[in-house]
């Protein structure tokens, strides 16, 4: 397995996941998953639908609980603590919020708050959670909305925007809290094909700015271009991981080769030389 | 012939009946909401045994006529140690009855907020009460206002039933007038107009509140 290239290899990983397993009833959705996210790294998680990649991402944010294993953020345990007898018990909601304070999330379905304007969607967490003065929060919101190209839409409501614009608001909301890490849960899967590009463009720019992010995606071309490291998951387990060039050109497992095959076939029509690592024409 | 002169002597008792009707109505609605809001939350998000209890309450009060509930409370109450005057019995009865409907409405309103929005609030560090106050309630209002205004109108019209347990509200007074004068057309016409005016007033206030709460939806692309 290849070690990821990291901007600061001497420092501790930002997120460490150890032996994480999760069940829905009797069905095991994550099998003993271990992974790390290094600072300034862009990590893409790929895999077939239902492979558990979104679930894994939601565990990293403790939006989902898990029965076994641990997640550490900046060295601190997330979601669970040990009680006096050393048993694993759920941590308080306040502690969970404290540990994951540096993590924000962008959702597949945007999950904007429809009763708030674009500006309020981005500024409200700063006022409500971080207790910033409203003027300061709104100034910050304007700044990040400008960064995602929505400075002209401050007073619009989410239902007045296209899907791509809504997702860019989602990204601005995630940026506004000055996160150490942004989790993207299939950020373009709910978008019309012609709107995918504008969102990927924004994410790519953030990657260039050195933001740490984990992106669950079906956009192989995007992963090939932007990721420092790609993790391939199938049936709730990590099958292989490494830099995209290695993974996409020389898949080490039969399963990944198959998975990439279907993607190449689907995109064959657009390209004469179907080299996955070239990333098609996504951006 | 229609003869409105019968009201010349009767208007003080009619006015007192009207005012009492308004008082009973407001108190009944307030009680119904005070019951419905917390129970609606429990029905939507409580633990299973709690939900079952709330469900039983709703089913009982929604499944039996208000008049029967009032009889139980007022006439049967004393034999199980609950002795109430007609007026408090009537208000409590109305409140419990309307509260069952309010519970259902609040519960449905809560369940209509997409879980993803609540998940997003959690991911951004909102506490439960912050999520409720900033995300859930403002959207819920839009959904629950129209049915709640309906319940307020039902409760208003049902105050008339309290006349049967001798509460001297408007219908009781008007019935008294008909017995004194043997005139039926004028008193009941006036009675209808009295309720109708209040209903229209409520409906128009409700519409205004609905428009206010739903301003963010108006601008749909």
Tab-separated table of C-alpha atoms in Angstrom:
chain	number	residue	atom	x	y	z
A	1	UNK	CA	0.000	0.000	0.000
A	2	UNK	CA	1.366	3.381	-0.956
A	3	UNK	CA	1.926	6.020	1.654
A	4	UNK	CA	0.161	9.252	0.860
A	5	UNK	CA	2.045	12.336	-0.079
A	6	UNK	CA	1.407	14.853	2.638
A	7	UNK	CA	2.186	18.536	2.822
A	8	UNK	CA	3.455	18.110	6.371
A	9	UNK	CA	4.559	14.509	6.761
A	10	UNK	CA	6.181	15.144	10.118
A	11	UNK	CA	2.940	16.186	11.727
A	12	UNK	CA	0.197	13.976	13.086
A	13	UNK	CA	-2.730	13.128	10.854
A	14	UNK	CA	-5.755	15.348	11.408
A	15	UNK	CA	-8.158	12.434	11.516
A	16	UNK	CA	-7.367	8.866	12.447
A	17	UNK	CA	-9.951	6.119	12.019
A	18	UNK	CA	-9.097	2.802	13.662
A	19	UNK	CA	-10.850	-0.522	13.102
A	20	UNK	CA	-14.251	1.015	12.640
A	21	UNK	CA	-17.150	-1.387	12.222
A	22	UNK	CA	-20.800	-0.556	11.911
A	23	UNK	CA	-23.956	-2.571	11.609
A	24	UNK	CA	-27.495	-1.754	10.509
A	25	UNK	CA	-29.300	-4.469	12.431
A	26	UNK	CA	-27.668	-7.725	11.398
A	27	UNK	CA	-26.140	-6.246	8.259
A	28	UNK	CA	-22.550	-5.096	8.630
A	29	UNK	CA	-22.014	-1.950	6.563
A	30	UNK	CA	-18.430	-1.149	7.585
A	31	UNK	CA	-15.775	-3.805	8.192
A	32	UNK	CA	-12.862	-2.888	10.358
A	33	UNK	CA	-12.043	0.278	8.445
A	34	UNK	CA	-8.834	2.151	9.261
A	35	UNK	CA	-7.704	5.310	7.549
A	36	UNK	CA	-6.021	8.613	8.128
A	37	UNK	CA	-6.543	12.099	6.823
A	38	UNK	CA	-3.417	14.235	6.756
A	39	UNK	CA	-3.363	17.999	6.902
A	40	UNK	CA	-3.698	19.763	3.539
A	41	UNK	CA	-4.533	16.481	1.935
A	42	UNK	CA	-7.338	15.886	-0.539
A	43	UNK	CA	-8.635	12.389	-0.033
A	44	UNK	CA	-11.225	10.971	-2.403
A	45	UNK	CA	-13.309	7.961	-1.445
A	46	UNK	CA	-14.713	6.035	-4.385
A	47	UNK	CA	-16.698	2.846	-4.669
A	48	UNK	CA	-19.968	1.421	-5.932
A	49	UNK	CA	-23.315	2.617	-4.574
A	50	UNK	CA	-24.100	1.051	-1.237
A	51	UNK	CA	-20.454	0.266	-0.539
A	52	UNK	CA	-20.512	2.261	2.684
A	53	UNK	CA	-18.463	5.254	1.610
A	54	UNK	CA	-21.046	7.855	2.649
A	55	UNK	CA	-21.630	6.014	5.906
A	56	UNK	CA	-17.905	6.078	6.614
A	57	UNK	CA	-17.814	9.811	5.942
A	58	UNK	CA	-20.740	10.384	8.281
A	59	UNK	CA	-18.966	8.387	10.982
A	60	UNK	CA	-15.956	10.690	10.678
A	61	UNK	CA	-18.322	13.521	11.629
A	62	UNK	CA	-20.257	11.359	14.096
A	63	UNK	CA	-23.501	11.995	12.254
A	64	UNK	CA	-23.675	8.192	12.456
A	65	UNK	CA	-22.719	6.162	15.485
A	66	UNK	CA	-20.629	3.015	15.175
A	67	UNK	CA	-20.403	-0.124	17.270
A	68	UNK	CA	-16.665	-0.753	17.175
A	69	UNK	CA	-13.466	1.142	16.601
A	70	UNK	CA	-12.588	4.756	17.125
A	71	UNK	CA	-12.313	8.074	15.354
A	72	UNK	CA	-9.804	10.632	16.577
A	73	UNK	CA	-9.844	14.241	15.468
A	74	UNK	CA	-6.712	16.180	16.341
A	75	UNK	CA	-5.855	13.339	18.719
A	76	UNK	CA	-9.163	13.542	20.584
A	77	UNK	CA	-11.713	10.734	20.593
A	78	UNK	CA	-14.928	11.587	18.762
A	79	UNK	CA	-18.341	10.302	19.780
A	80	UNK	CA	-17.300	7.946	22.552
A	81	UNK	CA	-15.317	8.157	25.751
A	82	UNK	CA	-14.196	5.691	28.347
A	83	UNK	CA	-16.023	5.733	31.651
A	84	UNK	CA	-14.292	5.110	34.990
A	85	UNK	CA	-14.378	1.360	34.444
A	86	UNK	CA	-12.834	1.724	31.014
A	87	UNK	CA	-16.011	0.916	29.141
A	88	UNK	CA	-16.840	2.628	25.872
A	89	UNK	CA	-19.799	4.956	26.381
A	90	UNK	CA	-21.390	7.592	24.133
A	91	UNK	CA	-19.983	11.034	24.746
A	92	UNK	CA	-22.216	14.020	25.519
A	93	UNK	CA	-23.581	16.046	22.661
A	94	UNK	CA	-21.574	19.051	23.866
A	95	UNK	CA	-18.285	17.131	23.821
A	96	UNK	CA	-19.028	15.719	20.394
A	97	UNK	CA	-19.672	19.232	19.122
A	98	UNK	CA	-16.439	20.442	20.714
A	99	UNK	CA	-14.262	17.708	19.178
A	100	UNK	CA	-15.661	18.101	15.681
A	101	UNK	CA	-15.744	21.896	15.792
A	102	UNK	CA	-13.060	22.105	13.101
A	103	UNK	CA	-14.933	19.822	10.711
A	104	UNK	CA	-17.650	20.997	8.402
A	105	UNK	CA	-19.692	19.125	5.884
A	106	UNK	CA	-21.208	19.524	2.438
A	107	UNK	CA	-24.184	17.288	1.762
A	108	UNK	CA	-25.418	15.467	-1.294
A	109	UNK	CA	-28.870	17.031	-0.944
A	110	UNK	CA	-27.348	20.427	0.029
A	111	UNK	CA	-29.472	20.512	3.211
A	112	UNK	CA	-29.720	24.264	3.125
A	113	UNK	CA	-32.300	25.818	5.414
A	114	UNK	CA	-35.092	26.978	3.087
A	115	UNK	CA	-36.525	29.625	5.396
A	116	UNK	CA	-33.226	31.532	5.489
A	117	UNK	CA	-31.708	33.675	2.753
A	118	UNK	CA	-28.392	32.704	1.205
A	119	UNK	CA	-26.577	35.161	3.463
A	120	UNK	CA	-28.396	33.890	6.571
A	121	UNK	CA	-27.745	30.257	5.692
A	122	UNK	CA	-24.040	30.962	5.800
A	123	UNK	CA	-23.986	33.486	8.648
A	124	UNK	CA	-26.383	31.809	11.071
A	125	UNK	CA	-24.075	29.039	12.330
A	126	UNK	CA	-21.514	31.730	13.160
A	127	UNK	CA	-24.074	33.669	15.191
A	128	UNK	CA	-25.836	30.725	16.826
A	129	UNK	CA	-22.932	28.360	17.466
A	130	UNK	CA	-19.837	30.553	17.524
A	131	UNK	CA	-21.693	33.487	19.107
A	132	UNK	CA	-20.145	36.030	16.770
A	133	UNK	CA	-21.774	39.456	16.457
A	134	UNK	CA	-24.188	39.495	13.535
A	135	UNK	CA	-22.245	42.150	11.609
A	136	UNK	CA	-19.042	40.141	11.841
A	137	UNK	CA	-20.821	36.922	10.855
A	138	UNK	CA	-22.401	38.582	7.839
A	139	UNK	CA	-19.107	40.080	6.742
A	140	UNK	CA	-17.568	36.609	6.885
A	141	UNK	CA	-20.535	35.163	5.013
A	142	UNK	CA	-20.200	37.779	2.264
A	143	UNK	CA	-16.536	36.970	1.941
A	144	UNK	CA	-16.995	33.203	1.512
A	145	UNK	CA	-20.013	33.657	-0.770
A	146	UNK	CA	-17.841	35.834	-2.929
A	147	UNK	CA	-15.260	33.064	-2.949
A	148	UNK	CA	-17.788	30.606	-4.407
A	149	UNK	CA	-19.034	33.185	-6.914
A	150	UNK	CA	-22.382	33.987	-5.307
A	151	UNK	CA	-21.840	37.573	-4.167
A	152	UNK	CA	-24.860	38.584	-6.257
A	153	UNK	CA	-27.261	36.153	-4.595
A	154	UNK	CA	-27.032	37.157	-0.932
A	155	UNK	CA	-30.727	37.907	-0.505
A	156	UNK	CA	-32.069	35.034	-2.566
A	157	UNK	CA	-33.705	32.055	-0.914
A	158	UNK	CA	-32.464	28.537	-1.654
A	159	UNK	CA	-35.515	27.631	-3.741
A	160	UNK	CA	-34.704	30.485	-6.109
A	161	UNK	CA	-31.313	29.011	-6.967
A	162	UNK	CA	-30.208	26.278	-9.315
A	163	UNK	CA	-28.876	23.076	-7.805
A	164	UNK	CA	-25.318	24.095	-8.579
A	165	UNK	CA	-25.801	27.457	-6.884
A	166	UNK	CA	-27.411	25.786	-3.880
A	167	UNK	CA	-24.461	23.459	-3.514
A	168	UNK	CA	-22.088	26.403	-3.718
A	169	UNK	CA	-24.023	27.989	-0.852
A	170	UNK	CA	-23.524	24.684	0.968
A	171	UNK	CA	-19.807	24.971	0.335
A	172	UNK	CA	-19.758	28.602	1.498
A	173	UNK	CA	-21.568	27.566	4.689
A	174	UNK	CA	-18.909	24.920	5.255
A	175	UNK	CA	-16.107	27.414	4.589
A	176	UNK	CA	-17.472	30.127	6.851
A	177	UNK	CA	-16.563	28.350	10.076
A	178	UNK	CA	-12.890	28.323	9.011
A	179	UNK	CA	-12.733	24.545	9.137
A	180	UNK	CA	-9.616	22.435	9.394
A	181	UNK	CA	-11.372	19.777	7.344
A	182	UNK	CA	-14.356	19.740	4.993
A	183	UNK	CA	-16.210	16.511	4.323
A	184	UNK	CA	-17.982	16.341	0.965
A	185	UNK	CA	-20.688	13.696	0.729
A	186	UNK	CA	-21.237	13.119	-2.997
A	187	UNK	CA	-21.464	16.867	-3.586
A	188	UNK	CA	-22.492	16.581	-7.234
A	189	UNK	CA	-24.664	13.454	-7.238
A	190	UNK	CA	-27.937	15.376	-6.945
A	191	UNK	CA	-27.070	17.833	-9.706
A	192	UNK	CA	-28.086	17.994	-13.330
A	193	UNK	CA	-25.078	17.007	-15.441
A	194	UNK	CA	-24.519	20.517	-16.779
A	195	UNK	CA	-24.303	21.914	-13.241
A	196	UNK	CA	-21.680	19.459	-12.000
A	197	UNK	CA	-18.802	21.400	-13.512
A	198	UNK	CA	-19.345	24.654	-11.619
A	199	UNK	CA	-19.387	22.859	-8.282
A	200	UNK	CA	-16.320	20.738	-9.015
A	201	UNK	CA	-14.558	23.894	-10.166
A	202	UNK	CA	-15.143	25.491	-6.765
A	203	UNK	CA	-13.988	22.403	-4.883
A	204	UNK	CA	-10.908	22.179	-7.035
A	205	UNK	CA	-10.029	25.771	-6.236
A	206	UNK	CA	-10.317	25.035	-2.508
A	207	UNK	CA	-8.015	22.074	-2.969
A	208	UNK	CA	-5.500	24.342	-4.677
A	209	UNK	CA	-5.744	26.679	-1.677
A	210	UNK	CA	-4.515	23.858	0.513
A	211	UNK	CA	-7.723	22.991	2.348
A	212	UNK	CA	-7.900	19.551	3.880
A	213	UNK	CA	-10.804	17.602	2.486
A	214	UNK	CA	-12.363	14.214	2.147
A	215	UNK	CA	-14.584	13.854	-0.892
A	216	UNK	CA	-16.898	10.939	-1.459
A	217	UNK	CA	-17.523	11.032	-5.173
A	218	UNK	CA	-18.546	9.218	-8.316
A	219	UNK	CA	-16.631	11.703	-10.439
A	220	UNK	CA	-13.535	9.685	-11.343
A	221	UNK	CA	-12.144	12.439	-13.522
A	222	UNK	CA	-12.350	14.848	-10.636
A	223	UNK	CA	-10.723	12.356	-8.273
A	224	UNK	CA	-7.945	11.774	-10.776
A	225	UNK	CA	-7.212	15.476	-11.064
A	226	UNK	CA	-7.636	16.686	-7.532
A	227	UNK	CA	-6.996	13.861	-5.094
A	228	UNK	CA	-3.658	13.358	-3.375
A	229	UNK	CA	-4.874	9.935	-2.436
A	230	UNK	CA	-7.815	7.764	-3.401
A	231	UNK	CA	-9.460	5.118	-1.248
A	232	UNK	CA	-11.523	2.457	-2.975
A	233	UNK	CA	-14.232	0.907	-0.819
A	234	UNK	CA	-16.378	-2.089	-1.599
A	235	UNK	CA	-18.826	-3.923	0.657
A	236	UNK	CA	-17.869	-1.747	3.592
A	237	UNK	CA	-14.146	-2.453	3.496
A	238	UNK	CA	-11.173	-0.608	2.061
A	239	UNK	CA	-9.998	-2.630	-0.924
A	240	UNK	CA	-7.044	-0.474	-1.865
A	241	UNK	CA	-5.713	3.051	-1.654
A	242	UNK	CA	-2.978	5.159	-3.135
A	243	UNK	CA	-2.262	8.118	-5.424
A	244	UNK	CA	-4.819	8.337	-8.248
A	245	UNK	CA	-2.215	7.788	-10.977
A	246	UNK	CA	-1.262	4.421	-9.491
A	247	UNK	CA	-4.768	3.380	-8.600
A	248	UNK	CA	-6.439	4.328	-11.852
A	249	UNK	CA	-3.675	3.133	-14.201
A	250	UNK	CA	-2.698	-0.014	-12.359
A	251	UNK	CA	-5.516	-1.164	-10.124
A	252	UNK	CA	-4.117	-3.735	-7.739
A	253	UNK	CA	-7.338	-5.645	-7.306
A	254	UNK	CA	-9.746	-7.369	-9.632
A	255	UNK	CA	-12.657	-5.533	-7.994
A	256	UNK	CA	-11.274	-2.056	-8.647
A	257	UNK	CA	-10.355	-3.012	-12.198
A	258	UNK	CA	-13.982	-4.059	-12.763
A	259	UNK	CA	-15.284	-0.903	-11.153
A	260	UNK	CA	-13.094	1.310	-13.314
A	261	UNK	CA	-14.041	-0.708	-16.372
A	262	UNK	CA	-17.703	0.206	-16.088
A	263	UNK	CA	-16.774	3.834	-15.682
A	264	UNK	CA	-14.524	3.815	-18.709
A	265	UNK	CA	-17.188	2.093	-20.787
A	266	UNK	CA	-19.763	4.646	-19.802
A	267	UNK	CA	-17.468	7.482	-20.842
A	268	UNK	CA	-16.034	5.819	-23.926
A	269	UNK	CA	-18.322	7.787	-26.147
A	270	UNK	CA	-16.588	11.038	-25.180
A	271	UNK	CA	-13.032	9.996	-25.692
A	272	UNK	CA	-11.001	8.046	-28.227
A	273	UNK	CA	-8.311	7.062	-25.811
A	274	UNK	CA	-10.104	5.997	-22.674
A	275	UNK	CA	-7.403	6.632	-20.140
A	276	UNK	CA	-9.146	7.124	-16.839
A	277	UNK	CA	-6.322	9.101	-15.313
A	278	UNK	CA	-6.802	11.846	-17.879
A	279	UNK	CA	-10.046	12.507	-16.162
A	280	UNK	CA	-12.197	12.936	-19.228
A	281	UNK	CA	-13.535	16.419	-19.756
A	282	UNK	CA	-15.114	16.989	-16.407
A	283	UNK	CA	-13.533	20.287	-15.602
B	1	UNK	CA	-92.808	39.304	10.832
B	2	UNK	CA	-89.325	39.713	12.021
B	3	UNK	CA	-89.236	41.834	15.121
B	4	UNK	CA	-85.927	42.944	16.591
B	5	UNK	CA	-87.547	44.835	19.451
B	6	UNK	CA	-87.204	41.712	21.588
B	7	UNK	CA	-83.502	42.592	21.940
B	8	UNK	CA	-84.257	45.926	23.624
B	9	UNK	CA	-84.406	44.378	27.062
B	10	UNK	CA	-82.287	41.341	26.358
B	11	UNK	CA	-79.071	42.887	25.126
B	12	UNK	CA	-77.218	43.027	28.495
B	13	UNK	CA	-77.581	39.269	28.978
B	14	UNK	CA	-76.676	38.657	25.329
B	15	UNK	CA	-73.591	40.822	25.651
B	16	UNK	CA	-72.480	39.038	28.812
B	17	UNK	CA	-73.056	35.719	27.030
B	18	UNK	CA	-71.027	36.917	24.066
B	19	UNK	CA	-68.133	38.030	26.262
B	20	UNK	CA	-68.198	34.775	28.193
B	21	UNK	CA	-68.122	32.844	24.902
B	22	UNK	CA	-65.045	34.778	23.857
B	23	UNK	CA	-63.383	34.107	27.222
B	24	UNK	CA	-64.160	30.391	27.110
B	25	UNK	CA	-62.951	30.217	23.547
B	26	UNK	CA	-59.620	31.927	24.241
B	27	UNK	CA	-59.045	29.932	27.413
B	28	UNK	CA	-59.956	26.690	25.628
B	29	UNK	CA	-57.600	27.443	22.731
B	30	UNK	CA	-54.782	28.419	25.089
B	31	UNK	CA	-55.220	25.195	27.027
B	32	UNK	CA	-55.414	23.164	23.806
B	33	UNK	CA	-52.120	24.631	22.595
B	34	UNK	CA	-50.498	24.262	26.007
B	35	UNK	CA	-51.371	20.571	25.793
B	36	UNK	CA	-50.796	20.104	22.066
B	37	UNK	CA	-47.353	21.699	21.716
B	38	UNK	CA	-45.441	19.541	24.227
B	39	UNK	CA	-47.454	16.389	23.501
B	40	UNK	CA	-46.923	16.897	19.766
B	41	UNK	CA	-43.171	16.928	20.357
B	42	UNK	CA	-43.412	13.792	22.483
B	43	UNK	CA	-45.529	12.054	19.850
B	44	UNK	CA	-42.994	12.914	17.144
B	45	UNK	CA	-39.777	12.356	19.049
B	46	UNK	CA	-40.495	10.731	22.411
B	47	UNK	CA	-39.634	7.264	23.632
B	48	UNK	CA	-41.959	4.440	22.768
B	49	UNK	CA	-43.919	4.189	26.056
B	50	UNK	CA	-44.387	7.970	26.091
B	51	UNK	CA	-45.613	7.892	22.531
B	52	UNK	CA	-48.119	5.173	23.414
B	53	UNK	CA	-49.526	7.255	26.275
B	54	UNK	CA	-49.845	10.350	24.106
B	55	UNK	CA	-51.394	8.277	21.354
B	56	UNK	CA	-53.975	6.895	23.817
B	57	UNK	CA	-54.875	10.422	24.910
B	58	UNK	CA	-55.307	11.570	21.320
B	59	UNK	CA	-57.389	8.552	20.362
B	60	UNK	CA	-59.710	8.927	23.343
B	61	UNK	CA	-60.433	12.621	22.970
B	62	UNK	CA	-60.642	12.512	19.213
B	63	UNK	CA	-62.725	9.367	19.192
B	64	UNK	CA	-65.567	10.465	21.465
B	65	UNK	CA	-67.997	13.405	21.157
B	66	UNK	CA	-67.170	16.545	23.096
B	67	UNK	CA	-70.622	16.456	24.668
B	68	UNK	CA	-69.988	12.997	26.096
B	69	UNK	CA	-66.614	14.131	27.444
B	70	UNK	CA	-68.297	17.091	29.127
B	71	UNK	CA	-70.948	14.840	30.675
B	72	UNK	CA	-68.228	12.578	32.032
B	73	UNK	CA	-66.252	15.498	33.413
B	74	UNK	CA	-69.182	17.442	34.847
B	75	UNK	CA	-71.763	14.847	35.883
B	76	UNK	CA	-69.661	11.729	36.417
B	77	UNK	CA	-66.640	13.614	37.752
B	78	UNK	CA	-67.939	14.043	41.323
B	79	UNK	CA	-68.362	10.284	41.797
B	80	UNK	CA	-64.644	9.806	41.100
B	81	UNK	CA	-63.666	12.780	43.216
B	82	UNK	CA	-63.504	15.487	40.545
B	83	UNK	CA	-65.930	18.241	41.401
B	84	UNK	CA	-65.839	21.155	39.031
B	85	UNK	CA	-68.134	24.085	38.404
B	86	UNK	CA	-69.712	24.151	34.990
B	87	UNK	CA	-67.425	26.870	33.633
B	88	UNK	CA	-64.037	25.321	34.533
B	89	UNK	CA	-65.359	21.893	33.558
B	90	UNK	CA	-66.344	23.303	30.188
B	91	UNK	CA	-63.009	25.023	29.602
B	92	UNK	CA	-61.006	21.969	30.637
B	93	UNK	CA	-63.197	19.777	28.455
B	94	UNK	CA	-62.709	22.038	25.450
B	95	UNK	CA	-58.972	22.258	26.086
B	96	UNK	CA	-58.538	18.490	26.339
B	97	UNK	CA	-60.638	17.980	23.230
B	98	UNK	CA	-58.860	20.638	21.140
B	99	UNK	CA	-55.519	19.574	22.615
B	100	UNK	CA	-55.868	16.135	21.042
B	101	UNK	CA	-56.145	17.713	17.601
B	102	UNK	CA	-53.332	20.184	18.299
B	103	UNK	CA	-51.098	17.291	19.339
B	104	UNK	CA	-51.639	15.608	15.985
B	105	UNK	CA	-51.004	18.830	14.085
B	106	UNK	CA	-47.795	19.722	15.929
B	107	UNK	CA	-46.528	16.162	15.510
B	108	UNK	CA	-47.226	16.176	11.771
B	109	UNK	CA	-45.546	19.578	11.428
B	110	UNK	CA	-42.411	18.316	13.144
B	111	UNK	CA	-42.251	15.190	11.051
B	112	UNK	CA	-42.493	17.257	7.878
B	113	UNK	CA	-39.101	18.926	8.400
B	114	UNK	CA	-36.585	16.974	6.282
B	115	UNK	CA	-34.144	15.093	8.554
B	116	UNK	CA	-31.241	16.278	6.387
B	117	UNK	CA	-31.792	19.851	7.541
B	118	UNK	CA	-31.653	18.764	11.148
B	119	UNK	CA	-28.548	16.697	10.416
B	120	UNK	CA	-26.936	19.773	8.878
B	121	UNK	CA	-27.703	21.773	12.019
B	122	UNK	CA	-26.132	19.024	14.121
B	123	UNK	CA	-23.069	18.886	11.897
B	124	UNK	CA	-22.608	22.629	12.370
B	125	UNK	CA	-22.769	22.290	16.136
B	126	UNK	CA	-26.328	23.422	16.887
B	127	UNK	CA	-27.687	22.145	20.185
B	128	UNK	CA	-31.106	20.539	20.254
B	129	UNK	CA	-32.813	23.720	21.449
B	130	UNK	CA	-30.938	25.846	18.905
B	131	UNK	CA	-32.035	23.488	16.135
B	132	UNK	CA	-35.591	23.708	17.341
B	133	UNK	CA	-35.611	27.464	17.610
B	134	UNK	CA	-33.694	28.414	14.481
B	135	UNK	CA	-34.434	25.606	12.052
B	136	UNK	CA	-37.516	23.610	13.020
B	137	UNK	CA	-40.046	26.023	14.502
B	138	UNK	CA	-39.859	28.756	11.829
B	139	UNK	CA	-40.595	26.200	9.114
B	140	UNK	CA	-43.104	24.296	11.175
B	141	UNK	CA	-45.187	27.429	11.759
B	142	UNK	CA	-45.944	27.679	8.063
B	143	UNK	CA	-47.206	24.126	8.036
B	144	UNK	CA	-49.204	24.122	11.259
B	145	UNK	CA	-50.808	27.576	11.186
B	146	UNK	CA	-53.630	26.775	8.746
B	147	UNK	CA	-54.780	23.614	10.567
B	148	UNK	CA	-54.370	25.335	13.946
B	149	UNK	CA	-56.576	28.220	12.817
B	150	UNK	CA	-59.126	25.581	11.806
B	151	UNK	CA	-58.984	24.056	15.267
B	152	UNK	CA	-59.471	27.504	16.806
B	153	UNK	CA	-62.618	27.882	14.698
B	154	UNK	CA	-63.883	24.437	15.707
B	155	UNK	CA	-63.272	25.216	19.363
B	156	UNK	CA	-65.173	28.485	18.986
B	157	UNK	CA	-68.214	26.768	17.550
B	158	UNK	CA	-68.002	23.993	20.124
B	159	UNK	CA	-68.254	26.502	22.979
B	160	UNK	CA	-71.997	26.394	22.217
B	161	UNK	CA	-72.081	22.842	23.574
B	162	UNK	CA	-71.199	24.194	26.994
B	163	UNK	CA	-74.745	25.598	27.198
B	164	UNK	CA	-75.914	22.031	27.804
B	165	UNK	CA	-73.986	21.876	31.075
B	166	UNK	CA	-75.501	25.258	32.018
B	167	UNK	CA	-72.540	27.535	31.278
B	168	UNK	CA	-74.205	30.958	30.681
B	169	UNK	CA	-72.418	31.658	27.405
B	170	UNK	CA	-73.994	33.104	24.275
B	171	UNK	CA	-76.020	30.092	23.131
B	172	UNK	CA	-77.311	29.581	26.691
B	173	UNK	CA	-78.470	33.204	26.873
B	174	UNK	CA	-80.101	33.125	23.472
B	175	UNK	CA	-81.903	29.902	24.312
B	176	UNK	CA	-83.150	31.599	27.460
B	177	UNK	CA	-84.420	34.479	25.369
B	178	UNK	CA	-86.348	32.160	23.067
B	179	UNK	CA	-88.028	30.560	26.060
B	180	UNK	CA	-89.002	33.971	27.430
B	181	UNK	CA	-90.318	35.426	24.195
B	182	UNK	CA	-91.308	32.388	22.145
B	183	UNK	CA	-89.447	34.085	19.298
B	184	UNK	CA	-87.012	31.782	17.536
B	185	UNK	CA	-86.078	33.406	14.255
B	186	UNK	CA	-84.556	36.628	15.526
B	187	UNK	CA	-82.566	35.206	18.466
B	188	UNK	CA	-81.049	32.335	16.499
B	189	UNK	CA	-80.346	34.606	13.547
B	190	UNK	CA	-78.496	36.992	15.856
B	191	UNK	CA	-76.725	34.036	17.471
B	192	UNK	CA	-75.507	32.788	14.088
B	193	UNK	CA	-74.271	36.227	13.156
B	194	UNK	CA	-72.406	36.478	16.475
B	195	UNK	CA	-70.457	33.259	15.828
B	196	UNK	CA	-69.984	34.043	12.182
B	197	UNK	CA	-68.375	37.408	12.925
B	198	UNK	CA	-65.886	35.772	15.289
B	199	UNK	CA	-65.111	32.987	12.827
B	200	UNK	CA	-64.471	35.438	9.997
B	201	UNK	CA	-62.284	37.550	12.232
B	202	UNK	CA	-60.239	34.504	13.230
B	203	UNK	CA	-59.916	33.294	9.672
B	204	UNK	CA	-58.686	36.652	8.405
B	205	UNK	CA	-56.194	37.024	11.259
B	206	UNK	CA	-55.058	33.481	10.535
B	207	UNK	CA	-54.552	34.216	6.856
B	208	UNK	CA	-52.419	37.203	7.710
B	209	UNK	CA	-50.275	35.197	10.085
B	210	UNK	CA	-49.912	32.463	7.479
B	211	UNK	CA	-48.718	34.927	4.870
B	212	UNK	CA	-46.223	36.384	7.328
B	213	UNK	CA	-44.829	33.008	8.305
B	214	UNK	CA	-44.610	31.854	4.698
B	215	UNK	CA	-42.889	34.916	3.264
B	216	UNK	CA	-39.812	32.896	2.391
B	217	UNK	CA	-41.887	30.537	0.237
B	218	UNK	CA	-43.529	33.319	-1.777
B	219	UNK	CA	-40.437	33.985	-3.774
B	220	UNK	CA	-40.259	30.522	-5.316
B	221	UNK	CA	-38.463	30.543	-8.606
